[in-house]
């Protein structure tokens, strides 16, 4: 019998973790057909079925569960040994898998990820964007990027920016013939572009008024779940939008949008890179963390500005 290699073992672990050939193949960078053939070949060489397959799901058999329980610690030790050797290189090399919300990815791609890749040409980054909350360990990611207040408590977080600011904006065309809202309660007389959260619930606009936090379910005819689409709609004069400052700053500067109610909007926790509290970190992740910390030292620490987008 031909010896079983690391590729086959990594394939089995990925399928067990993702419970899907399609998702596991995306993680491994191979086609679902190739992955299915790899698993079938592994099962043939072992002489046992490792996975039960249906048209809708994949799950380990009893033999598969035992096999995976035995090989996962060994694969962890092998990966650690490879990372340890990698640390002797002049520059980090290898791949990082990072999961990020869509908006956060747009925010950090150019100032963080692309600059990191320029500095370390032997590194690769697989940046997967989705807005649903996920378990980055269970789904095979090295790190995640999310707003600081949504980072799981058992993770270590590195702040990418001190705070995130939001604002209400509308286009000059929208405000023609309309009274500009002076308080949050005035929004009842306006058309707003509503936002649907990843959970499916409607986002309630957040304000501070007379020392109290208030949230409003604003009126509106259009509901969106993507900030890019929301920006397009507000620029077209469809209504008012509640958006992160960085999304609209350029349009405001060009006179295409007008800010309102700034005195009523609280700050929110900024974005954070987070990762599991484990003893052995991939060399590439350590390099990324050091890179971020270096950028923070070189940028203003004033809480009024972003670490990566210094303001006046």
PDB file of N, CA and C in Angstrom, residues 20-123:
ATOM      1  N   UNK A  20     -18.473  19.786   4.415  1.00  0.00           N
ATOM      2  CA  UNK A  20     -18.866  20.095   3.034  1.00  0.00           C
ATOM      3  C   UNK A  20     -17.655  19.969   2.131  1.00  0.00           C
ATOM      4  N   UNK A  21     -17.796  19.222   1.039  1.00  0.00           N
ATOM      5  CA  UNK A  21     -16.691  19.113   0.087  1.00  0.00           C
ATOM      6  C   UNK A  21     -16.457  20.443  -0.619  1.00  0.00           C
ATOM      7  N   UNK A  22     -17.536  21.161  -0.916  1.00  0.00           N
ATOM      8  CA  UNK A  22     -17.379  22.431  -1.629  1.00  0.00           C
ATOM      9  C   UNK A  22     -16.647  23.455  -0.758  1.00  0.00           C
ATOM     10  N   UNK A  23     -17.066  23.583   0.506  1.00  0.00           N
ATOM     11  CA  UNK A  23     -16.418  24.550   1.395  1.00  0.00           C
ATOM     12  C   UNK A  23     -14.976  24.144   1.683  1.00  0.00           C
ATOM     13  N   UNK A  24     -14.750  22.853   1.915  1.00  0.00           N
ATOM     14  CA  UNK A  24     -13.393  22.385   2.201  1.00  0.00           C
ATOM     15  C   UNK A  24     -12.484  22.565   0.995  1.00  0.00           C
ATOM     16  N   UNK A  25     -13.009  22.331  -0.195  1.00  0.00           N
ATOM     17  CA  UNK A  25     -12.184  22.496  -1.400  1.00  0.00           C
ATOM     18  C   UNK A  25     -11.787  23.956  -1.584  1.00  0.00           C
ATOM     19  N   UNK A  26     -12.699  24.884  -1.241  1.00  0.00           N
ATOM     20  CA  UNK A  26     -12.366  26.310  -1.325  1.00  0.00           C
ATOM     21  C   UNK A  26     -11.255  26.653  -0.340  1.00  0.00           C
ATOM     22  N   UNK A  27     -11.316  26.078   0.861  1.00  0.00           N
ATOM     23  CA  UNK A  27     -10.268  26.314   1.859  1.00  0.00           C
ATOM     24  C   UNK A  27      -8.914  25.816   1.371  1.00  0.00           C
ATOM     25  N   UNK A  28      -8.929  24.675   0.702  1.00  0.00           N
ATOM     26  CA  UNK A  28      -7.678  24.041   0.284  1.00  0.00           C
ATOM     27  C   UNK A  28      -7.189  24.523  -1.077  1.00  0.00           C
ATOM     28  N   UNK A  29      -8.028  25.244  -1.794  1.00  0.00           N
ATOM     29  CA  UNK A  29      -7.630  25.742  -3.108  1.00  0.00           C
ATOM     30  C   UNK A  29      -7.626  24.678  -4.188  1.00  0.00           C
ATOM     31  N   UNK A  30      -8.530  23.696  -4.066  1.00  0.00           N
ATOM     32  CA  UNK A  30      -8.655  22.647  -5.084  1.00  0.00           C
ATOM     33  C   UNK A  30     -10.123  22.566  -5.500  1.00  0.00           C
ATOM     34  N   UNK A  31     -10.405  21.806  -6.538  1.00  0.00           N
ATOM     35  CA  UNK A  31     -11.787  21.653  -6.977  1.00  0.00           C
ATOM     36  C   UNK A  31     -12.497  20.624  -6.096  1.00  0.00           C
ATOM     37  N   UNK A  32     -13.831  20.723  -5.952  1.00  0.00           N
ATOM     38  CA  UNK A  32     -14.562  19.708  -5.191  1.00  0.00           C
ATOM     39  C   UNK A  32     -14.350  18.300  -5.740  1.00  0.00           C
ATOM     40  N   UNK A  33     -14.249  18.176  -7.054  1.00  0.00           N
ATOM     41  CA  UNK A  33     -14.031  16.856  -7.657  1.00  0.00           C
ATOM     42  C   UNK A  33     -12.689  16.279  -7.237  1.00  0.00           C
ATOM     43  N   UNK A  34     -11.643  17.117  -7.286  1.00  0.00           N
ATOM     44  CA  UNK A  34     -10.313  16.646  -6.890  1.00  0.00           C
ATOM     45  C   UNK A  34     -10.295  16.257  -5.421  1.00  0.00           C
ATOM     46  N   UNK A  35     -10.965  17.033  -4.582  1.00  0.00           N
ATOM     47  CA  UNK A  35     -10.999  16.720  -3.153  1.00  0.00           C
ATOM     48  C   UNK A  35     -11.751  15.419  -2.911  1.00  0.00           C
ATOM     49  N   UNK A  36     -12.868  15.238  -3.600  1.00  0.00           N
ATOM     50  CA  UNK A  36     -13.636  14.001  -3.449  1.00  0.00           C
ATOM     51  C   UNK A  36     -12.803  12.789  -3.855  1.00  0.00           C
ATOM     52  N   UNK A  37     -12.022  12.930  -4.923  1.00  0.00           N
ATOM     53  CA  UNK A  37     -11.160  11.832  -5.361  1.00  0.00           C
ATOM     54  C   UNK A  37     -10.060  11.553  -4.341  1.00  0.00           C
ATOM     55  N   UNK A  38      -9.527  12.614  -3.722  1.00  0.00           N
ATOM     56  CA  UNK A  38      -8.494  12.433  -2.698  1.00  0.00           C
ATOM     57  C   UNK A  38      -9.044  11.651  -1.515  1.00  0.00           C
ATOM     58  N   UNK A  39     -10.250  12.023  -1.050  1.00  0.00           N
ATOM     59  CA  UNK A  39     -10.862  11.325   0.081  1.00  0.00           C
ATOM     60  C   UNK A  39     -11.193   9.883  -0.292  1.00  0.00           C
ATOM     61  N   UNK A  40     -11.702   9.679  -1.500  1.00  0.00           N
ATOM     62  CA  UNK A  40     -12.019   8.315  -1.942  1.00  0.00           C
ATOM     63  C   UNK A  40     -10.759   7.462  -1.991  1.00  0.00           C
ATOM     64  N   UNK A  41      -9.655   8.043  -2.467  1.00  0.00           N
ATOM     65  CA  UNK A  41      -8.394   7.308  -2.503  1.00  0.00           C
ATOM     66  C   UNK A  41      -7.896   6.980  -1.112  1.00  0.00           C
ATOM     67  N   UNK A  42      -8.046   7.930  -0.176  1.00  0.00           N
ATOM     68  CA  UNK A  42      -7.630   7.685   1.208  1.00  0.00           C
ATOM     69  C   UNK A  42      -8.455   6.563   1.819  1.00  0.00           C
ATOM     70  N   UNK A  43      -9.766   6.581   1.596  1.00  0.00           N
ATOM     71  CA  UNK A  43     -10.626   5.530   2.132  1.00  0.00           C
ATOM     72  C   UNK A  43     -10.269   4.174   1.523  1.00  0.00           C
ATOM     73  N   UNK A  44      -9.935   4.159   0.242  1.00  0.00           N
ATOM     74  CA  UNK A  44      -9.577   2.900  -0.413  1.00  0.00           C
ATOM     75  C   UNK A  44      -8.298   2.326   0.183  1.00  0.00           C
ATOM     76  N   UNK A  45      -7.328   3.196   0.448  1.00  0.00           N
ATOM     77  CA  UNK A  45      -6.062   2.706   1.012  1.00  0.00           C
ATOM     78  C   UNK A  45      -6.228   2.244   2.456  1.00  0.00           C
ATOM     79  N   UNK A  46      -7.119   2.909   3.204  1.00  0.00           N
ATOM     80  CA  UNK A  46      -7.353   2.498   4.591  1.00  0.00           C
ATOM     81  C   UNK A  46      -8.284   1.295   4.678  1.00  0.00           C
ATOM     82  N   UNK A  47      -9.110   1.128   3.646  1.00  0.00           N
ATOM     83  CA  UNK A  47     -10.052   0.008   3.650  1.00  0.00           C
ATOM     84  C   UNK A  47     -11.293   0.265   4.482  1.00  0.00           C
ATOM     85  N   UNK A  48     -11.560   1.514   4.842  1.00  0.00           N
ATOM     86  CA  UNK A  48     -12.757   1.866   5.616  1.00  0.00           C
ATOM     87  C   UNK A  48     -13.339   3.168   5.058  1.00  0.00           C
ATOM     88  N   UNK A  49     -14.635   3.343   5.277  1.00  0.00           N
ATOM     89  CA  UNK A  49     -15.273   4.601   4.890  1.00  0.00           C
ATOM     90  C   UNK A  49     -15.101   5.596   6.031  1.00  0.00           C
ATOM     91  N   UNK A  50     -14.572   6.762   5.708  1.00  0.00           N
ATOM     92  CA  UNK A  50     -14.342   7.799   6.719  1.00  0.00           C
ATOM     93  C   UNK A  50     -15.508   8.772   6.836  1.00  0.00           C
ATOM     94  N   UNK A  51     -16.269   8.942   5.754  1.00  0.00           N
ATOM     95  CA  UNK A  51     -17.346   9.934   5.750  1.00  0.00           C
ATOM     96  C   UNK A  51     -18.632   9.350   5.183  1.00  0.00           C
ATOM     97  N   UNK A  52     -19.735   9.709   5.820  1.00  0.00           N
ATOM     98  CA  UNK A  52     -21.051   9.453   5.252  1.00  0.00           C
ATOM     99  C   UNK A  52     -21.411  10.634   4.363  1.00  0.00           C
ATOM    100  N   UNK A  53     -21.871  10.351   3.168  1.00  0.00           N
ATOM    101  CA  UNK A  53     -22.183  11.406   2.213  1.00  0.00           C
ATOM    102  C   UNK A  53     -23.641  11.315   1.785  1.00  0.00           C
ATOM    103  N   UNK A  54     -24.308  12.457   1.798  1.00  0.00           N
ATOM    104  CA  UNK A  54     -25.630  12.566   1.190  1.00  0.00           C
ATOM    105  C   UNK A  54     -25.576  13.756   0.239  1.00  0.00           C
ATOM    106  N   UNK A  55     -26.664  14.008  -0.444  1.00  0.00           N
ATOM    107  CA  UNK A  55     -26.673  15.146  -1.371  1.00  0.00           C
ATOM    108  C   UNK A  55     -26.618  16.470  -0.623  1.00  0.00           C
ATOM    109  N   UNK A  56     -26.913  16.454   0.677  1.00  0.00           N
ATOM    110  CA  UNK A  56     -26.977  17.705   1.433  1.00  0.00           C
ATOM    111  C   UNK A  56     -25.925  17.836   2.524  1.00  0.00           C
ATOM    112  N   UNK A  57     -25.304  16.743   2.924  1.00  0.00           N
ATOM    113  CA  UNK A  57     -24.380  16.845   4.057  1.00  0.00           C
ATOM    114  C   UNK A  57     -23.275  15.803   3.982  1.00  0.00           C
ATOM    115  N   UNK A  58     -22.228  16.076   4.743  1.00  0.00           N
ATOM    116  CA  UNK A  58     -21.104  15.154   4.894  1.00  0.00           C
ATOM    117  C   UNK A  58     -20.793  15.072   6.383  1.00  0.00           C
ATOM    118  N   UNK A  59     -20.630  13.877   6.902  1.00  0.00           N
ATOM    119  CA  UNK A  59     -20.302  13.719   8.321  1.00  0.00           C
ATOM    120  C   UNK A  59     -19.386  12.518   8.504  1.00  0.00           C
ATOM    121  N   UNK A  60     -18.475  12.576   9.489  1.00  0.00           N
ATOM    122  CA  UNK A  60     -17.561  11.453   9.707  1.00  0.00           C
ATOM    123  C   UNK A  60     -18.303  10.212  10.207  1.00  0.00           C
ATOM    124  N   UNK A  61     -17.868   9.048   9.759  1.00  0.00           N
ATOM    125  CA  UNK A  61     -18.343   7.792  10.324  1.00  0.00           C
ATOM    126  C   UNK A  61     -17.670   7.584  11.674  1.00  0.00           C
ATOM    127  N   UNK A  62     -18.039   6.518  12.380  1.00  0.00           N
ATOM    128  CA  UNK A  62     -17.385   6.230  13.658  1.00  0.00           C
ATOM    129  C   UNK A  62     -15.893   6.003  13.440  1.00  0.00           C
ATOM    130  N   UNK A  63     -15.554   5.275  12.376  1.00  0.00           N
ATOM    131  CA  UNK A  63     -14.139   5.056  12.063  1.00  0.00           C
ATOM    132  C   UNK A  63     -13.465   6.377  11.712  1.00  0.00           C
ATOM    133  N   UNK A  64     -14.194   7.226  10.985  1.00  0.00           N
ATOM    134  CA  UNK A  64     -13.646   8.526  10.623  1.00  0.00           C
ATOM    135  C   UNK A  64     -13.381   9.394  11.833  1.00  0.00           C
ATOM    136  N   UNK A  65     -14.314   9.393  12.793  1.00  0.00           N
ATOM    137  CA  UNK A  65     -14.131  10.172  14.019  1.00  0.00           C
ATOM    138  C   UNK A  65     -12.872   9.731  14.755  1.00  0.00           C
ATOM    139  N   UNK A  66     -12.676   8.413  14.880  1.00  0.00           N
ATOM    140  CA  UNK A  66     -11.496   7.914  15.581  1.00  0.00           C
ATOM    141  C   UNK A  66     -10.223   8.266  14.822  1.00  0.00           C
ATOM    142  N   UNK A  67     -10.260   8.112  13.508  1.00  0.00           N
ATOM    143  CA  UNK A  67      -9.096   8.430  12.679  1.00  0.00           C
ATOM    144  C   UNK A  67      -8.714   9.900  12.829  1.00  0.00           C
ATOM    145  N   UNK A  68      -9.708  10.778  12.765  1.00  0.00           N
ATOM    146  CA  UNK A  68      -9.442  12.216  12.867  1.00  0.00           C
ATOM    147  C   UNK A  68      -8.941  12.594  14.254  1.00  0.00           C
ATOM    148  N   UNK A  69      -9.490  11.957  15.280  1.00  0.00           N
ATOM    149  CA  UNK A  69      -9.029  12.221  16.647  1.00  0.00           C
ATOM    150  C   UNK A  69      -7.552  11.887  16.801  1.00  0.00           C
ATOM    151  N   UNK A  70      -7.116  10.844  16.108  1.00  0.00           N
ATOM    152  CA  UNK A  70      -5.717  10.418  16.209  1.00  0.00           C
ATOM    153  C   UNK A  70      -4.784  11.307  15.390  1.00  0.00           C
ATOM    154  N   UNK A  71      -5.233  11.730  14.201  1.00  0.00           N
ATOM    155  CA  UNK A  71      -4.294  12.434  13.315  1.00  0.00           C
ATOM    156  C   UNK A  71      -4.222  13.938  13.567  1.00  0.00           C
ATOM    157  N   UNK A  72      -5.275  14.540  14.130  1.00  0.00           N
ATOM    158  CA  UNK A  72      -5.267  15.998  14.284  1.00  0.00           C
ATOM    159  C   UNK A  72      -4.128  16.496  15.171  1.00  0.00           C
ATOM    160  N   UNK A  73      -3.863  15.868  16.340  1.00  0.00           N
ATOM    161  CA  UNK A  73      -2.710  16.331  17.131  1.00  0.00           C
ATOM    162  C   UNK A  73      -1.391  16.170  16.377  1.00  0.00           C
ATOM    163  N   UNK A  74      -1.269  15.069  15.634  1.00  0.00           N
ATOM    164  CA  UNK A  74      -0.034  14.844  14.876  1.00  0.00           C
ATOM    165  C   UNK A  74       0.136  15.895  13.789  1.00  0.00           C
ATOM    166  N   UNK A  75      -0.956  16.234  13.102  1.00  0.00           N
ATOM    167  CA  UNK A  75      -0.873  17.266  12.075  1.00  0.00           C
ATOM    168  C   UNK A  75      -0.551  18.620  12.689  1.00  0.00           C
ATOM    169  N   UNK A  76      -1.092  18.868  13.884  1.00  0.00           N
ATOM    170  CA  UNK A  76      -0.764  20.111  14.578  1.00  0.00           C
ATOM    171  C   UNK A  76       0.714  20.195  14.886  1.00  0.00           C
ATOM    172  N   UNK A  77       1.297  19.071  15.313  1.00  0.00           N
ATOM    173  CA  UNK A  77       2.731  19.046  15.618  1.00  0.00           C
ATOM    174  C   UNK A  77       3.563  19.245  14.353  1.00  0.00           C
ATOM    175  N   UNK A  78       3.131  18.637  13.253  1.00  0.00           N
ATOM    176  CA  UNK A  78       3.855  18.806  11.981  1.00  0.00           C
ATOM    177  C   UNK A  78       3.809  20.262  11.532  1.00  0.00           C
ATOM    178  N   UNK A  79       2.617  20.867  11.605  1.00  0.00           N
ATOM    179  CA  UNK A  79       2.491  22.272  11.198  1.00  0.00           C
ATOM    180  C   UNK A  79       3.326  23.181  12.082  1.00  0.00           C
ATOM    181  N   UNK A  80       3.370  22.867  13.376  1.00  0.00           N
ATOM    182  CA  UNK A  80       4.197  23.670  14.280  1.00  0.00           C
ATOM    183  C   UNK A  80       5.666  23.540  13.920  1.00  0.00           C
ATOM    184  N   UNK A  81       6.101  22.320  13.596  1.00  0.00           N
ATOM    185  CA  UNK A  81       7.499  22.117  13.217  1.00  0.00           C
ATOM    186  C   UNK A  81       7.839  22.908  11.962  1.00  0.00           C
ATOM    187  N   UNK A  82       6.903  22.929  11.004  1.00  0.00           N
ATOM    188  CA  UNK A  82       7.146  23.684   9.775  1.00  0.00           C
ATOM    189  C   UNK A  82       7.192  25.183  10.054  1.00  0.00           C
ATOM    190  N   UNK A  83       6.332  25.653  10.954  1.00  0.00           N
ATOM    191  CA  UNK A  83       6.351  27.069  11.322  1.00  0.00           C
ATOM    192  C   UNK A  83       7.642  27.416  12.054  1.00  0.00           C
ATOM    193  N   UNK A  84       8.107  26.496  12.901  1.00  0.00           N
ATOM    194  CA  UNK A  84       9.339  26.748  13.640  1.00  0.00           C
ATOM    195  C   UNK A  84      10.523  26.896  12.690  1.00  0.00           C
ATOM    196  N   UNK A  85      10.577  26.051  11.669  1.00  0.00           N
ATOM    197  CA  UNK A  85      11.646  26.163  10.675  1.00  0.00           C
ATOM    198  C   UNK A  85      11.503  27.464   9.892  1.00  0.00           C
ATOM    199  N   UNK A  86      10.259  27.831   9.589  1.00  0.00           N
ATOM    200  CA  UNK A  86       9.999  29.059   8.840  1.00  0.00           C
ATOM    201  C   UNK A  86      10.524  30.287   9.570  1.00  0.00           C
ATOM    202  N   UNK A  87      10.550  30.232  10.909  1.00  0.00           N
ATOM    203  CA  UNK A  87      10.997  31.384  11.690  1.00  0.00           C
ATOM    204  C   UNK A  87      12.474  31.686  11.477  1.00  0.00           C
ATOM    205  N   UNK A  88      13.243  30.735  10.912  1.00  0.00           N
ATOM    206  CA  UNK A  88      14.666  30.966  10.650  1.00  0.00           C
ATOM    207  C   UNK A  88      14.894  31.677   9.319  1.00  0.00           C
ATOM    208  N   UNK A  89      13.840  31.864   8.544  1.00  0.00           N
ATOM    209  CA  UNK A  89      13.990  32.562   7.275  1.00  0.00           C
ATOM    210  C   UNK A  89      14.210  34.046   7.524  1.00  0.00           C
ATOM    211  N   UNK A  90      14.815  34.712   6.531  1.00  0.00           N
ATOM    212  CA  UNK A  90      15.016  36.156   6.647  1.00  0.00           C
ATOM    213  C   UNK A  90      13.680  36.891   6.694  1.00  0.00           C
ATOM    214  N   UNK A  91      12.709  36.405   5.922  1.00  0.00           N
ATOM    215  CA  UNK A  91      11.394  37.029   5.899  1.00  0.00           C
ATOM    216  C   UNK A  91      10.319  35.950   6.000  1.00  0.00           C
ATOM    217  N   UNK A  92       9.182  36.277   6.632  1.00  0.00           N
ATOM    218  CA  UNK A  92       8.112  35.288   6.753  1.00  0.00           C
ATOM    219  C   UNK A  92       7.617  34.829   5.387  1.00  0.00           C
ATOM    220  N   UNK A  93       7.202  33.578   5.337  1.00  0.00           N
ATOM    221  CA  UNK A  93       6.638  33.014   4.113  1.00  0.00           C
ATOM    222  C   UNK A  93       5.477  32.111   4.497  1.00  0.00           C
ATOM    223  N   UNK A  94       4.587  31.913   3.561  1.00  0.00           N
ATOM    224  CA  UNK A  94       3.457  31.035   3.823  1.00  0.00           C
ATOM    225  C   UNK A  94       2.144  31.731   3.549  1.00  0.00           C
ATOM    226  N   UNK A  95       1.063  31.158   4.064  1.00  0.00           N
ATOM    227  CA  UNK A  95      -0.282  31.672   3.785  1.00  0.00           C
ATOM    228  C   UNK A  95      -1.015  31.993   5.075  1.00  0.00           C
ATOM    229  N   UNK A  96      -1.809  33.053   5.033  1.00  0.00           N
ATOM    230  CA  UNK A  96      -2.692  33.436   6.134  1.00  0.00           C
ATOM    231  C   UNK A  96      -4.126  33.421   5.636  1.00  0.00           C
ATOM    232  N   UNK A  97      -5.021  32.804   6.391  1.00  0.00           N
ATOM    233  CA  UNK A  97      -6.444  32.838   6.068  1.00  0.00           C
ATOM    234  C   UNK A  97      -7.126  33.761   7.072  1.00  0.00           C
ATOM    235  N   UNK A  98      -7.741  34.822   6.556  1.00  0.00           N
ATOM    236  CA  UNK A  98      -8.379  35.824   7.407  1.00  0.00           C
ATOM    237  C   UNK A  98      -9.836  35.962   6.999  1.00  0.00           C
ATOM    238  N   UNK A  99     -10.729  35.943   7.984  1.00  0.00           N
ATOM    239  CA  UNK A  99     -12.149  36.145   7.726  1.00  0.00           C
ATOM    240  C   UNK A  99     -12.532  37.546   8.184  1.00  0.00           C
ATOM    241  N   UNK A 100     -13.286  38.261   7.355  1.00  0.00           N
ATOM    242  CA  UNK A 100     -13.628  39.645   7.657  1.00  0.00           C
ATOM    243  C   UNK A 100     -15.039  39.965   7.193  1.00  0.00           C
ATOM    244  N   UNK A 101     -15.678  40.882   7.893  1.00  0.00           N
ATOM    245  CA  UNK A 101     -16.926  41.418   7.360  1.00  0.00           C
ATOM    246  C   UNK A 101     -16.605  42.183   6.079  1.00  0.00           C
ATOM    247  N   UNK A 102     -17.604  42.354   5.222  1.00  0.00           N
ATOM    248  CA  UNK A 102     -17.369  42.995   3.930  1.00  0.00           C
ATOM    249  C   UNK A 102     -16.877  44.424   4.115  1.00  0.00           C
ATOM    250  N   UNK A 103     -17.544  45.178   4.976  1.00  0.00           N
ATOM    251  CA  UNK A 103     -17.146  46.563   5.200  1.00  0.00           C
ATOM    252  C   UNK A 103     -15.757  46.679   5.786  1.00  0.00           C
ATOM    253  N   UNK A 104     -15.433  45.798   6.740  1.00  0.00           N
ATOM    254  CA  UNK A 104     -14.106  45.834   7.358  1.00  0.00           C
ATOM    255  C   UNK A 104     -13.021  45.534   6.333  1.00  0.00           C
ATOM    256  N   UNK A 105     -13.299  44.611   5.421  1.00  0.00           N
ATOM    257  CA  UNK A 105     -12.306  44.276   4.395  1.00  0.00           C
ATOM    258  C   UNK A 105     -12.028  45.476   3.500  1.00  0.00           C
ATOM    259  N   UNK A 106     -13.069  46.188   3.120  1.00  0.00           N
ATOM    260  CA  UNK A 106     -12.872  47.397   2.314  1.00  0.00           C
ATOM    261  C   UNK A 106     -12.032  48.415   3.081  1.00  0.00           C
ATOM    262  N   UNK A 107     -12.227  48.452   4.367  1.00  0.00           N
ATOM    263  CA  UNK A 107     -11.550  49.434   5.219  1.00  0.00           C
ATOM    264  C   UNK A 107     -10.062  49.153   5.352  1.00  0.00           C
ATOM    265  N   UNK A 108      -9.685  47.885   5.460  1.00  0.00           N
ATOM    266  CA  UNK A 108      -8.298  47.550   5.790  1.00  0.00           C
ATOM    267  C   UNK A 108      -7.488  47.030   4.610  1.00  0.00           C
ATOM    268  N   UNK A 109      -8.137  46.751   3.472  1.00  0.00           N
ATOM    269  CA  UNK A 109      -7.410  46.114   2.372  1.00  0.00           C
ATOM    270  C   UNK A 109      -6.190  46.915   1.949  1.00  0.00           C
ATOM    271  N   UNK A 110      -6.378  48.175   1.571  1.00  0.00           N
ATOM    272  CA  UNK A 110      -5.266  48.967   1.049  1.00  0.00           C
ATOM    273  C   UNK A 110      -4.248  49.344   2.114  1.00  0.00           C
ATOM    274  N   UNK A 111      -4.672  49.912   3.254  1.00  0.00           N
ATOM    275  CA  UNK A 111      -3.670  50.363   4.224  1.00  0.00           C
ATOM    276  C   UNK A 111      -3.010  49.251   5.008  1.00  0.00           C
ATOM    277  N   UNK A 112      -3.612  48.090   5.093  1.00  0.00           N
ATOM    278  CA  UNK A 112      -3.043  47.022   5.925  1.00  0.00           C
ATOM    279  C   UNK A 112      -2.600  45.834   5.078  1.00  0.00           C
ATOM    280  N   UNK A 113      -3.551  45.156   4.464  1.00  0.00           N
ATOM    281  CA  UNK A 113      -3.241  43.895   3.785  1.00  0.00           C
ATOM    282  C   UNK A 113      -2.291  44.104   2.609  1.00  0.00           C
ATOM    283  N   UNK A 114      -2.581  45.063   1.752  1.00  0.00           N
ATOM    284  CA  UNK A 114      -1.725  45.266   0.576  1.00  0.00           C
ATOM    285  C   UNK A 114      -0.335  45.743   0.974  1.00  0.00           C
ATOM    286  N   UNK A 115      -0.259  46.608   1.980  1.00  0.00           N
ATOM    287  CA  UNK A 115       1.055  47.061   2.449  1.00  0.00           C
ATOM    288  C   UNK A 115       1.835  45.912   3.071  1.00  0.00           C
ATOM    289  N   UNK A 116       1.134  45.050   3.797  1.00  0.00           N
ATOM    290  CA  UNK A 116       1.774  43.873   4.395  1.00  0.00           C
ATOM    291  C   UNK A 116       2.355  42.972   3.308  1.00  0.00           C
ATOM    292  N   UNK A 117       1.615  42.756   2.232  1.00  0.00           N
ATOM    293  CA  UNK A 117       2.100  41.906   1.142  1.00  0.00           C
ATOM    294  C   UNK A 117       3.275  42.541   0.411  1.00  0.00           C
ATOM    295  N   UNK A 118       3.287  43.868   0.322  1.00  0.00           N
ATOM    296  CA  UNK A 118       4.431  44.535  -0.306  1.00  0.00           C
ATOM    297  C   UNK A 118       5.693  44.335   0.527  1.00  0.00           C
ATOM    298  N   UNK A 119       5.537  44.386   1.827  1.00  0.00           N
ATOM    299  CA  UNK A 119       6.708  44.223   2.689  1.00  0.00           C
ATOM    300  C   UNK A 119       7.195  42.784   2.701  1.00  0.00           C
ATOM    301  N   UNK A 120       6.268  41.836   2.656  1.00  0.00           N
ATOM    302  CA  UNK A 120       6.637  40.419   2.750  1.00  0.00           C
ATOM    303  C   UNK A 120       6.199  39.697   1.472  1.00  0.00           C
ATOM    304  N   UNK A 121       7.002  39.752   0.436  1.00  0.00           N
ATOM    305  CA  UNK A 121       6.603  39.205  -0.871  1.00  0.00           C
ATOM    306  C   UNK A 121       6.415  37.694  -0.892  1.00  0.00           C
ATOM    307  N   UNK A 122       6.894  36.989   0.134  1.00  0.00           N
ATOM    308  CA  UNK A 122       6.715  35.537   0.163  1.00  0.00           C
ATOM    309  C   UNK A 122       5.485  35.122   0.962  1.00  0.00           C
ATOM    310  N   UNK A 123       4.725  36.104   1.459  1.00  0.00           N
ATOM    311  CA  UNK A 123       3.486  35.804   2.168  1.00  0.00           C
ATOM    312  C   UNK A 123       2.302  35.801   1.205  1.00  0.00           C
TER     313      UNK A 123
END
